[in-house]
Amino acid sequence: MTYISQHFESLRAKKQCALIPFITAGDPDLETTAEALRVLDGSGADLIELGVPYTDPLADGPVIQMAATRAVKQGTRLAHVLEMAQSITRSLRSPIILFSYYNPILNMGVQQFLKKVADSGIKGLVVPDLPLEEAGNLLQFADSVGVEVTLLVTPNSSQERIQAIARQSRGFIYLVSVTGVTGMRSQVHGRIKTVLSEIRSVTDKPVGVGFGISSPEQARQVREWGADAVIVGSAFVQRLGETTPYRGLRAISDFCNELKASITPTVAI
């Protein structure tokens, strides 16, 4: 499987905007999570974010918080998530990006964690509560094992900070579309178009926009503003967790296909 950055290069060459669904590992169980990865991989996803459930998910809104709580109560831990990933990643077309808070990483040990991530076939990592100023060791060790760590830019980031993050972020740059936690919103703030332009002025690295996107119309808007990727989380987590696993898997498949169609320009004949 290719690196995240290589995957984006391939998509850019085809003039495609990437779709990146997010799901919470272990909700409702790890067997369903594995099947959800297969379903998303076959339903239009270009990359997939896999969230490690955590007891204090500061960046997440109520939908993902509840999913994480359910998964933790069932005993899902970081080690279990990595074991599950190792059993499936090599059969997937879509590279997997692990989304984990820093405390579980510290508890496992940064070097051991990154080795296990690399051995599992996971290609990317997002750590939402790790600021740029403290990311040096993680970035260095991740580079040494071939895992690309993506850093986050917020709507309030200064131009100086955007430049610093752009230099250090691997794979792509994650632009958070709202100030606050994840969750479905009625619209995407127009400020994001401006921040996208600011990022473009300092780097040619791909930019993915996430937090708050929950509909095909919002996804299309973000693509039209120039994003290289649209990241959708709560809307997938809700569809997978609000009903039976069978129905949830069908729901995320339909939604994934719908989102991908919305960001794929039609070709005139």
Coordinates of C-alpha atoms in Angstrom, one line a residue:
M1 CA 0.0 0.0 0.0
T2 CA 1.3 3.5 -0.9
Y3 CA 2.0 6.4 1.5
I4 CA -0.7 8.9 2.2
S5 CA 1.2 11.6 0.2
Q6 CA 1.6 9.2 -2.8
H7 CA -2.1 8.5 -2.7
F8 CA -2.9 12.2 -2.8
E9 CA -0.4 12.6 -5.7
S10 CA -2.3 9.9 -7.7
L11 CA -5.7 11.6 -6.9
R12 CA -4.4 15.0 -7.9
A13 CA -3.1 13.6 -11.2
K14 CA -6.7 12.4 -11.9
K15 CA -8.1 15.8 -10.7
Q16 CA -10.0 14.0 -8.0
C17 CA -11.0 15.3 -4.6
A18 CA -10.5 12.6 -1.9
L19 CA -13.3 11.4 0.4
I20 CA -12.1 10.5 3.9
P21 CA -14.8 8.9 6.1
F22 CA -14.2 8.6 9.8
I23 CA -15.4 5.8 12.1
T24 CA -14.8 4.9 15.7
A25 CA -13.1 1.6 16.3
G26 CA -15.1 -0.8 18.5
D27 CA -18.5 0.8 18.0
P28 CA -20.5 -1.4 18.2
D29 CA -17.7 -3.9 18.1
L30 CA -14.4 -4.5 16.4
E31 CA -15.8 -7.1 14.0
T32 CA -18.3 -4.6 12.7
T33 CA -15.5 -2.0 12.5
A34 CA -13.5 -4.4 10.3
E35 CA -16.5 -4.9 8.1
A36 CA -17.2 -1.1 8.0
L37 CA -13.6 -0.6 6.7
R38 CA -14.3 -3.1 3.9
V39 CA -17.6 -1.5 3.1
L40 CA -16.2 2.1 2.9
D41 CA -13.3 0.9 0.9
G42 CA -15.7 -0.5 -1.7
S43 CA -18.1 2.5 -1.6
G44 CA -16.1 5.4 -2.8
A45 CA -13.7 6.2 0.1
D46 CA -10.2 7.2 -0.9
L47 CA -8.7 7.1 2.5
I48 CA -10.3 6.2 5.9
E49 CA -9.8 7.7 9.3
L50 CA -10.0 5.1 12.1
G51 CA -10.6 6.7 15.6
V52 CA -9.2 5.1 18.7
P53 CA -11.8 5.3 21.4
Y54 CA -10.7 7.4 24.4
T55 CA -12.3 8.4 27.7
D56 CA -11.7 12.1 27.3
P57 CA -12.0 13.0 23.6
L58 CA -11.7 16.8 23.9
A59 CA -11.9 17.5 20.2
D60 CA -15.0 15.4 19.6
G61 CA -18.7 16.3 19.7
P62 CA -21.5 14.3 21.3
V63 CA -21.9 11.7 18.5
I64 CA -18.3 10.6 18.5
Q65 CA -18.0 11.0 22.3
M66 CA -20.9 8.6 22.7
A67 CA -19.5 6.1 20.2
A68 CA -16.1 6.2 22.0
T69 CA -17.8 5.7 25.4
R70 CA -19.7 2.6 24.1
A71 CA -16.5 1.2 22.6
V72 CA -14.5 1.8 25.8
K73 CA -17.2 0.2 28.0
Q74 CA -16.9 -2.9 25.8
G75 CA -13.2 -3.1 26.5
T76 CA -11.8 -1.7 23.2
R77 CA -8.3 -0.5 23.7
L78 CA -5.5 0.8 21.4
A79 CA -3.8 -2.6 21.3
H80 CA -7.0 -4.2 20.1
V81 CA -7.5 -1.6 17.4
L82 CA -4.0 -2.2 16.0
E83 CA -4.5 -6.0 16.1
M84 CA -7.7 -5.6 14.1
A85 CA -6.1 -3.2 11.6
Q86 CA -3.2 -5.6 11.0
S87 CA -5.7 -8.3 10.0
I88 CA -7.4 -6.1 7.3
T89 CA -5.3 -3.2 6.0
R90 CA -3.4 -5.1 3.4
S91 CA -6.7 -6.2 1.7
L92 CA -7.9 -2.6 1.4
R93 CA -7.3 -0.2 -1.4
S94 CA -7.8 2.9 0.8
P95 CA -4.9 3.8 3.2
I96 CA -5.9 4.0 6.8
I97 CA -5.2 7.1 9.0
L98 CA -5.3 6.4 12.7
F99 CA -6.9 9.2 14.8
S100 CA -5.7 8.9 18.4
Y101 CA -5.3 11.2 21.4
Y102 CA -1.8 11.4 22.8
N103 CA -2.3 9.8 26.2
P104 CA -2.9 6.2 24.8
I105 CA 0.3 6.7 22.7
L106 CA 2.3 7.8 25.7
N107 CA 1.0 4.8 27.8
M108 CA 2.2 2.4 25.1
G109 CA 5.4 4.3 24.5
V110 CA 5.9 6.4 21.4
Q111 CA 8.5 4.2 19.7
Q112 CA 6.6 1.0 20.4
F113 CA 3.3 2.5 19.4
L114 CA 4.7 3.7 16.0
K115 CA 6.3 0.3 15.3
K116 CA 3.0 -1.4 16.0
V117 CA 1.2 1.2 13.8
A118 CA 3.7 0.5 10.9
D119 CA 3.5 -3.3 11.4
S120 CA -0.3 -3.1 11.2
G121 CA -0.2 -1.5 7.8
I122 CA -1.6 1.9 8.9
K123 CA 0.0 4.6 6.8
G124 CA -1.1 7.9 8.6
L125 CA -1.6 9.4 12.0
V126 CA -3.6 12.3 13.4
V127 CA -3.1 13.3 17.1
P128 CA -5.6 16.2 17.7
D129 CA -4.3 17.2 21.2
L130 CA -0.6 17.3 20.3
P131 CA 0.5 20.8 19.5
L132 CA 3.2 21.5 16.9
E133 CA 5.6 22.6 19.6
E134 CA 5.6 19.2 21.2
A135 CA 5.4 17.0 18.1
G136 CA 9.1 16.8 17.2
N137 CA 9.8 13.3 18.7
L138 CA 6.7 11.8 17.3
L139 CA 7.4 13.2 13.8
Q140 CA 10.9 11.9 13.9
F141 CA 10.1 8.4 15.0
A142 CA 7.1 8.2 12.6
D143 CA 9.3 9.2 9.7
S144 CA 11.7 6.4 10.6
V145 CA 9.0 3.8 10.3
G146 CA 7.1 5.2 7.3
V147 CA 4.1 6.6 9.1
E148 CA 3.0 10.1 8.0
V149 CA 1.8 12.4 10.8
T150 CA -0.7 15.0 9.7
L151 CA -1.0 18.2 11.7
L152 CA -4.1 20.4 12.1
V153 CA -4.7 24.0 11.1
T154 CA -7.6 25.9 12.7
P155 CA -9.6 28.8 11.3
N156 CA -7.9 31.1 13.8
S157 CA -4.3 30.0 13.0
S158 CA -2.0 32.9 12.2
Q159 CA -0.1 33.0 8.9
E160 CA 3.1 32.4 10.7
R161 CA 1.6 29.3 12.4
I162 CA 0.1 28.0 9.1
Q163 CA 3.6 28.2 7.6
A164 CA 5.2 26.3 10.5
I165 CA 2.5 23.6 10.4
A166 CA 2.7 23.3 6.6
R167 CA 6.5 22.7 6.8
Q168 CA 6.1 19.9 9.4
S169 CA 2.8 18.1 8.4
R170 CA 3.2 14.9 6.5
G171 CA 0.8 13.3 4.0
F172 CA -1.5 16.4 4.0
I173 CA -2.6 19.3 6.1
Y174 CA -5.8 18.9 8.1
L175 CA -7.9 22.1 8.1
V176 CA -10.4 22.1 10.9
S177 CA -13.5 23.8 9.5
V178 CA -14.9 25.0 12.9
T179 CA -13.6 26.5 16.1
G180 CA -14.6 23.8 18.6
V181 CA -15.4 20.1 18.5
T182 CA -16.4 17.7 15.8
G183 CA -20.1 17.3 14.9
M184 CA -22.6 17.9 12.2
R185 CA -23.3 21.5 11.2
S186 CA -25.9 23.2 9.0
Q187 CA -23.3 24.9 7.0
V188 CA -19.6 25.3 6.5
H189 CA -18.2 28.7 7.5
G190 CA -17.1 30.9 4.7
R191 CA -13.8 31.6 6.6
I192 CA -12.6 28.2 5.4
K193 CA -12.3 29.4 1.8
T194 CA -10.0 32.2 3.0
V195 CA -7.9 29.9 5.1
L196 CA -7.5 27.5 2.2
S197 CA -6.1 30.3 0.2
E198 CA -3.7 31.2 3.0
I199 CA -2.5 27.6 3.1
R200 CA -2.1 27.5 -0.7
S201 CA 0.1 30.7 -0.5
V202 CA 2.7 28.9 1.5
T203 CA 2.7 25.2 0.4
D204 CA 1.6 22.9 -2.3
K205 CA 0.8 20.0 0.1
P206 CA -2.7 18.6 -0.1
V207 CA -5.3 20.1 2.2
G208 CA -8.2 18.1 3.7
V209 CA -11.1 19.9 5.4
G210 CA -13.0 18.2 8.3
F211 CA -15.1 18.8 11.4
G212 CA -18.7 19.7 10.8
I213 CA -19.2 18.4 7.2
S214 CA -22.2 16.2 7.1
S215 CA -24.0 16.5 3.7
P216 CA -23.2 16.1 0.0
E217 CA -23.9 19.8 -0.4
Q218 CA -21.3 20.8 2.2
A219 CA -18.8 18.4 0.7
R220 CA -19.3 19.8 -2.8
Q221 CA -18.9 23.4 -1.4
V222 CA -15.6 22.5 0.2
R223 CA -14.3 20.9 -3.0
E224 CA -15.3 24.0 -5.0
W225 CA -13.3 26.1 -2.6
G226 CA -10.3 24.1 -3.5
A227 CA -9.9 21.4 -0.9
D228 CA -8.0 18.2 -1.9
A229 CA -10.0 16.1 0.5
V230 CA -13.3 16.2 2.4
I231 CA -13.3 14.5 5.8
V232 CA -16.7 13.4 7.3
G233 CA -16.9 11.9 10.7
S234 CA -20.0 12.3 12.9
A235 CA -22.5 11.6 10.1
F236 CA -20.8 8.2 9.4
V237 CA -20.5 7.4 13.1
Q238 CA -24.2 8.2 13.7
R239 CA -25.4 6.1 10.8
L240 CA -23.3 3.1 11.9
G241 CA -24.2 3.3 15.5
E242 CA -27.9 4.2 15.6
T243 CA -29.3 0.9 14.4
T244 CA -28.3 -2.7 13.9
P245 CA -24.8 -3.5 12.5
Y246 CA -26.4 -4.8 9.2
R247 CA -28.5 -1.7 8.7
G248 CA -25.7 0.5 9.8
L249 CA -23.3 -1.0 7.3
R250 CA -25.8 -0.5 4.5
A251 CA -26.4 3.1 5.6
I252 CA -22.7 4.1 5.6
S253 CA -22.2 2.4 2.2
D254 CA -25.1 4.4 0.6
F255 CA -23.9 7.6 2.3
C256 CA -20.3 7.1 1.2
N257 CA -21.3 6.6 -2.4
E258 CA -23.5 9.7 -2.2
L259 CA -20.7 11.9 -0.8
K260 CA -18.2 10.6 -3.4
A261 CA -20.6 11.4 -6.2
S262 CA -21.1 14.9 -4.9
I263 CA -17.4 15.7 -5.1
T264 CA -16.7 14.0 -8.4
P265 CA -17.3 16.5 -11.3
T266 CA -19.4 15.1 -14.1
V267 CA -17.7 14.9 -17.5
A268 CA -19.6 16.4 -20.4
I269 CA -20.0 14.2 -23.4

